[in-house]
Tab-separated table of C-alpha atoms in Angstrom:
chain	number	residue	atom	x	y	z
A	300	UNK	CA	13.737	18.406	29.129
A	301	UNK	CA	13.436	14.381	28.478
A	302	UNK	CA	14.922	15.722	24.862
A	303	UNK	CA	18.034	17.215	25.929
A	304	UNK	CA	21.440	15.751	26.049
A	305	UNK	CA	23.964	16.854	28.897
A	306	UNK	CA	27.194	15.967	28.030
A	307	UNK	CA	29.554	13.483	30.983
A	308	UNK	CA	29.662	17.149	33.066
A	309	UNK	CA	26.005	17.372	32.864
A	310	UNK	CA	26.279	20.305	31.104
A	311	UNK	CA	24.634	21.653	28.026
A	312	UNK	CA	26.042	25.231	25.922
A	313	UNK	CA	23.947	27.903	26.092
A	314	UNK	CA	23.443	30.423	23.334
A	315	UNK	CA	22.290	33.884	24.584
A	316	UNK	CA	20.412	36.101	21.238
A	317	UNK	CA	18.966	39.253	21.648
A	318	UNK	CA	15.429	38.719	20.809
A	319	UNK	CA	15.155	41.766	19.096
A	320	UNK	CA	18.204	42.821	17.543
A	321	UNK	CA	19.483	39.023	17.007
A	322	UNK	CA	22.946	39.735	17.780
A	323	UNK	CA	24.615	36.708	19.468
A	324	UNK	CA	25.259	38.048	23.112
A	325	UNK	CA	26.990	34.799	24.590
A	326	UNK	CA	27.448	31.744	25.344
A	327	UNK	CA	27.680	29.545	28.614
A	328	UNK	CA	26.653	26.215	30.174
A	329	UNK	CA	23.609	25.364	31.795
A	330	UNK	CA	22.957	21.720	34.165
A	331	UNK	CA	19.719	20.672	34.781
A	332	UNK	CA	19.434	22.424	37.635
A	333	UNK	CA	20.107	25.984	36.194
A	334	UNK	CA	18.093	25.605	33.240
A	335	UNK	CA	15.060	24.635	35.711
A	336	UNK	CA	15.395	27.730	37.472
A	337	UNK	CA	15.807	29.569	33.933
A	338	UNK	CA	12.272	28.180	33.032
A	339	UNK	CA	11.265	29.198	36.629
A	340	UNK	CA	12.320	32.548	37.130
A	341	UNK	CA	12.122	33.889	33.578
A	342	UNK	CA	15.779	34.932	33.692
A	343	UNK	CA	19.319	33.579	32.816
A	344	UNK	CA	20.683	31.392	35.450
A	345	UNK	CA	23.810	29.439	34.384
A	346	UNK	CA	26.694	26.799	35.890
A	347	UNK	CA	30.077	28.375	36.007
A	348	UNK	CA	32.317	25.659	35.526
A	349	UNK	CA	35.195	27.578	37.155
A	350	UNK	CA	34.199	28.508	40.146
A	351	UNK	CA	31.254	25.352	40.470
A	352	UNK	CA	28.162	27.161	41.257
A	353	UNK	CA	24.837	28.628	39.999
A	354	UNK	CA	25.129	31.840	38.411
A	355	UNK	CA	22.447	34.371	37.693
A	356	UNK	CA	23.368	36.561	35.052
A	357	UNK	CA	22.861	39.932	35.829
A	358	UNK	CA	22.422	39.316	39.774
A	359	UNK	CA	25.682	41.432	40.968
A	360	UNK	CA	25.399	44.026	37.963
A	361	UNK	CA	21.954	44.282	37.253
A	362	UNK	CA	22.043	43.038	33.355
A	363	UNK	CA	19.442	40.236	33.985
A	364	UNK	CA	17.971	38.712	30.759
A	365	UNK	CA	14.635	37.940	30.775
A	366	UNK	CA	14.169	35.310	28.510
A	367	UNK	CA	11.637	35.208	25.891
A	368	UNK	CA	11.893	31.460	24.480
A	369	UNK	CA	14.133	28.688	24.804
A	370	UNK	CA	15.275	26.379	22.112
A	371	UNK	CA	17.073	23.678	21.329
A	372	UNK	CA	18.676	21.860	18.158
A	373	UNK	CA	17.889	18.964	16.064
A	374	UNK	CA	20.584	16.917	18.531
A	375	UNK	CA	19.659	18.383	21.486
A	376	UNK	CA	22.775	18.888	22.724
A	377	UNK	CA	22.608	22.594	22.205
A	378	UNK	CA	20.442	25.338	24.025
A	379	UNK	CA	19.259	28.931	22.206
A	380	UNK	CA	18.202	31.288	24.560
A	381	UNK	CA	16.211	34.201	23.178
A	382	UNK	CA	16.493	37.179	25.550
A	383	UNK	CA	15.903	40.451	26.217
A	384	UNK	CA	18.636	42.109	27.959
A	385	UNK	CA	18.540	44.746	30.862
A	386	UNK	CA	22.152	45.628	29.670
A	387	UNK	CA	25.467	44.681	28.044
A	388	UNK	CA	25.683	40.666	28.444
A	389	UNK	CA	29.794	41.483	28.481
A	390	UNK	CA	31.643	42.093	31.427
A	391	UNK	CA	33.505	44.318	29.749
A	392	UNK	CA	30.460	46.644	29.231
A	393	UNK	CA	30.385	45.055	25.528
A	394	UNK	CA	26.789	44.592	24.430
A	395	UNK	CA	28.091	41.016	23.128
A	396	UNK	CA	31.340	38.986	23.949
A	397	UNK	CA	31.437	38.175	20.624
A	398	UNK	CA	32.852	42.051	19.985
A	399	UNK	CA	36.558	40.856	18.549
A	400	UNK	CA	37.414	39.729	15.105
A	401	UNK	CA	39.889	36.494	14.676
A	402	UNK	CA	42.524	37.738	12.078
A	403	UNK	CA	44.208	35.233	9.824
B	247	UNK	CA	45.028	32.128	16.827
B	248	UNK	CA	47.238	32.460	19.878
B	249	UNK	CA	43.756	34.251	21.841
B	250	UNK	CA	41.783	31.210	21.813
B	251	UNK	CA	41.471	28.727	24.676
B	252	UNK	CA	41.153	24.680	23.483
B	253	UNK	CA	39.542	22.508	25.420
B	254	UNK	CA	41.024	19.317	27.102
B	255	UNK	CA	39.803	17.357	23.820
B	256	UNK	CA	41.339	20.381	21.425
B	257	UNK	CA	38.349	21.481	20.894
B	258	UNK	CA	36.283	24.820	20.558
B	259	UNK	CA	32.341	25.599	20.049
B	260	UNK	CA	31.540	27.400	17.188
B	261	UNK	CA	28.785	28.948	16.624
B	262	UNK	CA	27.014	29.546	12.826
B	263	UNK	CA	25.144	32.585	12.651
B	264	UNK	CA	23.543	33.573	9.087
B	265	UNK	CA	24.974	36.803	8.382
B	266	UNK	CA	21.977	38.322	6.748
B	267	UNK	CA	19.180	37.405	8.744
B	268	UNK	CA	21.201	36.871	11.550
B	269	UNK	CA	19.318	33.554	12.748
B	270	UNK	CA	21.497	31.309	14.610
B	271	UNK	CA	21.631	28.438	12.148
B	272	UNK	CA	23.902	25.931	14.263
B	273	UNK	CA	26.280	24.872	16.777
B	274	UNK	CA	29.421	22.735	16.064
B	275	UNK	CA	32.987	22.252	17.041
B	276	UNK	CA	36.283	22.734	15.401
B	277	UNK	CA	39.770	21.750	16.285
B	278	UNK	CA	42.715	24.121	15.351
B	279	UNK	CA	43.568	22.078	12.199
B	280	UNK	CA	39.226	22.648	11.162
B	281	UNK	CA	39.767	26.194	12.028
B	282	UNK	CA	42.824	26.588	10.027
B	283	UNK	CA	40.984	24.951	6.942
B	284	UNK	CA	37.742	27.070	7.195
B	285	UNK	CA	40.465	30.043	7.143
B	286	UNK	CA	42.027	29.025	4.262
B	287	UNK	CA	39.162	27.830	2.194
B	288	UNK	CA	36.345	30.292	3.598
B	289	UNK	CA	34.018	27.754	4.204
B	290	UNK	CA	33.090	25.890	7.401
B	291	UNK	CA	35.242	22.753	8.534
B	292	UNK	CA	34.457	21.590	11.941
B	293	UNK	CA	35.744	18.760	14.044
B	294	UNK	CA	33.120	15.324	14.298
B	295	UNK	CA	33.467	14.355	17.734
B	296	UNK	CA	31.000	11.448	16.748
B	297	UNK	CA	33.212	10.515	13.977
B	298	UNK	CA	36.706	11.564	14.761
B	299	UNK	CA	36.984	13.183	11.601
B	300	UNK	CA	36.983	16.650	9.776
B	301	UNK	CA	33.251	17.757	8.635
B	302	UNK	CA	33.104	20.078	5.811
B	303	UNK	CA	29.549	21.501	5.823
B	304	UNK	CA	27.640	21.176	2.745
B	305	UNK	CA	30.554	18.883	1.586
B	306	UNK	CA	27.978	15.876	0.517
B	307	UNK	CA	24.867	18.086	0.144
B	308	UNK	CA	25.925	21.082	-1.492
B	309	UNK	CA	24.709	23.385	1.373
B	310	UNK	CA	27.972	25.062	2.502
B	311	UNK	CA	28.988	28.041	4.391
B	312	UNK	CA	30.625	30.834	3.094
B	313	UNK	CA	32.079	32.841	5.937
B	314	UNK	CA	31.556	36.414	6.140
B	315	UNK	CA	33.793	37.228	9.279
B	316	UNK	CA	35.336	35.072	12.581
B	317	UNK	CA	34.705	36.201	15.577
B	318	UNK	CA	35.660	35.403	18.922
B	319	UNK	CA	34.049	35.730	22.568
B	320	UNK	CA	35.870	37.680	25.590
B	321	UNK	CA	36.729	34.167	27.593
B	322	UNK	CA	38.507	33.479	24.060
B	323	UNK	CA	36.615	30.189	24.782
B	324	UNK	CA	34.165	29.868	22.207
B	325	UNK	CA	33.343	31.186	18.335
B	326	UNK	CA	30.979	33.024	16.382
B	327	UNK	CA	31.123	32.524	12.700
B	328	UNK	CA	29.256	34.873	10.526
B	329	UNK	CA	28.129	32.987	7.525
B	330	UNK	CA	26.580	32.874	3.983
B	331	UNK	CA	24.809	29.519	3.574
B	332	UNK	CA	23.797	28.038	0.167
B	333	UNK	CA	21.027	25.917	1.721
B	334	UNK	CA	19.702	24.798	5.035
B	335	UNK	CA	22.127	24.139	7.718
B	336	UNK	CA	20.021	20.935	9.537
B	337	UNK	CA	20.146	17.916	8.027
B	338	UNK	CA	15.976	17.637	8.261
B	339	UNK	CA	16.105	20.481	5.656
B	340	UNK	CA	15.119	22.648	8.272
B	341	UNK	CA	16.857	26.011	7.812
B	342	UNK	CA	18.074	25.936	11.506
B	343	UNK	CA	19.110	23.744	13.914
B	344	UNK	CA	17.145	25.244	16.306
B	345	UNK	CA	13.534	24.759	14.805
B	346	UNK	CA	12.296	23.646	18.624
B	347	UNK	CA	10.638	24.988	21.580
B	348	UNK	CA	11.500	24.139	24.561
B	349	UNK	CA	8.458	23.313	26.807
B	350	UNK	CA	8.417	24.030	30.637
């Protein structure tokens, strides 16, 4: 973890990938903290920024992802988390967030 | 345009995602002006927050990034940008970013 970069928040982005399919599921923000329990528990724990507190992914609905391997980029500022997902990472019952295209 | 969410800096993650083999080549960030110019020219432009200044990728080594399609999260907070790449996206010639493990 000696590698990583946290930015002034202490945060670091997370990418969330399917391990299988490789679809880009999505992204949030990690501290220290959450990405020690990540390595601990096996699972997706992240620091909402808006409401200032650990969050498990998948705790309330179920959609855990387990994760599968964790990397990071040639900066280290940036996290890719390979998963396998219970369910849709999208609150919106979306398989990915990513599910809208920007027009021009 | 009008669906995504700035930060406090005017700035947005964007994620690079080879649109063949799907690997997640990268993570940078754009501005609106960067976003507006990889619009218009198809290829990336993101924002150097290191060098206050725009970054076209693959502008000094060749290795640019044709985009395939924009897309956009749920939180309107971050991007995903599908992409053909003429070369390796790291500077270390890796074809990733993300050629790391993460150890526990």
């Amino acid at each position: 973890m000696q590698n990583l970069k946290f930015d002034s928040n202490g945060l670091i982005p997370a990418i969330v990938q399917d391990s299988k399919t490789k679809e880009v599921l999505m992204m949030a923000w990690m501290n220290a903290d959450s990405l020690q329990k990540t390595q601990e528990t096996g699972e997706t724990w992240f620091w909402s920024r808006s409401r200032q507190e650990f969050w498990h992914k998948g705790g309330t609905s179920g959609n855990v992802q387990k994760v599968v391997a964790l990397r990071y980029d040639c900066d280290g500022d940036t996290l890719l988390v390979l998963v396998e997902p219970a369910g849709p990472a999208c609150h919106t019952g979306e398989v990915s967030c990513f599910y809208r295209m920007l027009e021009k």
